[in-house]
Coordinates of C-alpha atoms in Angstrom, one line a residue:
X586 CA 53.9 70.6 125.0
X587 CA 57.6 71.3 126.2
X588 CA 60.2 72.2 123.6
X589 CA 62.7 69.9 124.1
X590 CA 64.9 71.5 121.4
X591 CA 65.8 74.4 124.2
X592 CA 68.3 71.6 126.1
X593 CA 70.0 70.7 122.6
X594 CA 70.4 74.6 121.5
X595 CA 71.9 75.5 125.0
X596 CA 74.4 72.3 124.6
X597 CA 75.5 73.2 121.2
X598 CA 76.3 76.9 122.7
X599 CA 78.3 75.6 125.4
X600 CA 80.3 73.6 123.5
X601 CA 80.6 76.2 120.3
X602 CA 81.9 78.6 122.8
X603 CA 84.2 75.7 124.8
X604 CA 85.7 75.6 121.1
X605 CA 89.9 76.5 121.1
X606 CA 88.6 78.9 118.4
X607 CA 86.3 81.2 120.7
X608 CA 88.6 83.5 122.5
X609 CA 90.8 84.2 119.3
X610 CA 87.5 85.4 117.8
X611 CA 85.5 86.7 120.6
X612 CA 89.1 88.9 121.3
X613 CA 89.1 89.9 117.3
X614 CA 86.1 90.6 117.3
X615 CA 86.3 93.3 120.4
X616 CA 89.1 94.9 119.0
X617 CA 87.2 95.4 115.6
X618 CA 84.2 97.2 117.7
X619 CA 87.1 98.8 119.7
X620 CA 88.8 100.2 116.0
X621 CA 85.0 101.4 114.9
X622 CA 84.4 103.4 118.2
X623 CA 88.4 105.0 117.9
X624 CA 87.6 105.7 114.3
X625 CA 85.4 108.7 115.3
X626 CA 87.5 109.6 118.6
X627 CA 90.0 111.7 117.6
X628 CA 92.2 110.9 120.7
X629 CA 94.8 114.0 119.8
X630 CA 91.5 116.5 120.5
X631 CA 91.0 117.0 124.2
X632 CA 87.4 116.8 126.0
X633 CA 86.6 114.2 123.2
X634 CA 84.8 110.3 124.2
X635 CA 87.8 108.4 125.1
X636 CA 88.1 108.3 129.0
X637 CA 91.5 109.9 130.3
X638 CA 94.4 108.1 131.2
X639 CA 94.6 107.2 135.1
X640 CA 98.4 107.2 134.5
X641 CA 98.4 110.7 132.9
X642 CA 95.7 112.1 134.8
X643 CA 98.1 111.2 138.1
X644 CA 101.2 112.2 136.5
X645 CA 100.4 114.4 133.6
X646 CA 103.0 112.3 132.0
X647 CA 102.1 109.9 128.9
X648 CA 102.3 106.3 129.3
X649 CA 102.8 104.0 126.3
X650 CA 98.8 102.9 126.0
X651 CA 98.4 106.9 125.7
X652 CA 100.6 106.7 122.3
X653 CA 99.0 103.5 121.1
X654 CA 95.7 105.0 121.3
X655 CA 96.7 107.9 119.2
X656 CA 98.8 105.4 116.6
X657 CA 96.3 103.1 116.3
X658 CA 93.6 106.2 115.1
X659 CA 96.3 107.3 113.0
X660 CA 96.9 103.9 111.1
X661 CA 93.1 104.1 111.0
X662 CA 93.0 107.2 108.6
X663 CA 96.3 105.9 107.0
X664 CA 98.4 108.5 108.9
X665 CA 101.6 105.9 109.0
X666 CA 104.1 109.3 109.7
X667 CA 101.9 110.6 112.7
X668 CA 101.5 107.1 114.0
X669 CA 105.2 106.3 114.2
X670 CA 105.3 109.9 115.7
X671 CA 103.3 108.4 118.8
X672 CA 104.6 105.2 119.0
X673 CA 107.4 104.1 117.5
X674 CA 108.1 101.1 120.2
X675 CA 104.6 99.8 119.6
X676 CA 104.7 100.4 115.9
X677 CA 108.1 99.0 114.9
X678 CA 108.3 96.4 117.7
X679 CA 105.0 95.7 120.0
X680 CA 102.4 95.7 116.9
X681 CA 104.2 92.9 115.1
X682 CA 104.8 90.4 117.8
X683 CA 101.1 91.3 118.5
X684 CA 100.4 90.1 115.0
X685 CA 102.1 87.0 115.3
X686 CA 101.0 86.0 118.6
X687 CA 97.5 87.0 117.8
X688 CA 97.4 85.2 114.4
X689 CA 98.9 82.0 115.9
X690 CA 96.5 82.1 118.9
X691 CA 93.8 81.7 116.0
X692 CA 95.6 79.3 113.8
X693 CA 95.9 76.9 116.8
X694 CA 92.7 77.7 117.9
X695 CA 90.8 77.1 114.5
X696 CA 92.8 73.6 114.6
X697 CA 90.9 73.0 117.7
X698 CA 94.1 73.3 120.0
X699 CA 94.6 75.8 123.0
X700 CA 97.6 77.7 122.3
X701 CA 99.3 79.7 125.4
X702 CA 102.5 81.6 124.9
X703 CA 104.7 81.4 127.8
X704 CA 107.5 83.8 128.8
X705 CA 110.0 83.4 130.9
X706 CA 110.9 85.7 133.8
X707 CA 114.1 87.6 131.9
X708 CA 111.7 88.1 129.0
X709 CA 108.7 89.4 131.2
X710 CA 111.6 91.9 132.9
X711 CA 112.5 92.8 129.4
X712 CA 109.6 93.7 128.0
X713 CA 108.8 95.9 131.6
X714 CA 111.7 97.3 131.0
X715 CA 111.3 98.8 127.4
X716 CA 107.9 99.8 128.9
X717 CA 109.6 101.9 131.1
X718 CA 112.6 103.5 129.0
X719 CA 110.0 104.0 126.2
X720 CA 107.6 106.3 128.9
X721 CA 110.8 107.9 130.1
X722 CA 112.2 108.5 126.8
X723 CA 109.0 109.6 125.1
X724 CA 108.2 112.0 128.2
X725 CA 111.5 113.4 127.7
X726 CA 111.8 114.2 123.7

């Protein structure tokens, strides 16, 4: 005898993971795995598990991602000194508009809307553009 109960259990996966709420969580939940594996990874010690940086493996130069790596294993061991050290852009600005965007991407999500931010094309050139002075300043200093 068939198991008809295989049709219903691959329905109510489809539509649990069709759910506003999925990506919010499914994105939470890989930067929690992503926090565990850093936590171990000292990113300041060479030759350790973290892949190199194709930027600063073709430049030698360090790209913000570089310093957001090492500031996010610092805020990991509560390091909040070394972490503005390495990032002080992401830290003070980047991190908490990430925060907000993140937490409202859930919020709507959770109420079973799909939630988008939208920017505009002065606001995607400035945020390109503090990329860049913040890799040219921090390769300078």
């Amino acid at each position: 005898m068939a198991n008809t109960n295989v049709p219903d259990a691959v329905g109510r996966l489809r539509a649990a993971l069709s759910h506003p709420a999925a990506p919010p969580l499914a994105t939470a939940a890989a930067g929690l795995v992503g926090a565990c594996y850093l936590w171990d990874t000292d990113p300041h010690e060479p030759g350790g598990l973290l892949p190199r940086c194709p930027f600063n493996w073709a430049t030698g130069l360090l790209c913000p991602a570089c310093g957001g790596t090492r500031m996010v294993y610092d805020l990991l061991h509560g390091d909040l000194t070394t972490a503005l050290h390495d990032n002080a852009a992401l830290l003070t600005v980047g991190l908490p508009v990430a925060g907000y965007l993140s937490a409202r991407w859930l919020w709507e999500g959770l109420r079973g809307r799909r939630w988008a931010p939208r920017m505009s094309t002065r606001g995607t050139v400035a945020v390109l553009s503090a990329a860049v002075a913040w890799t040219v300043t921090r390769n300078l200093l």
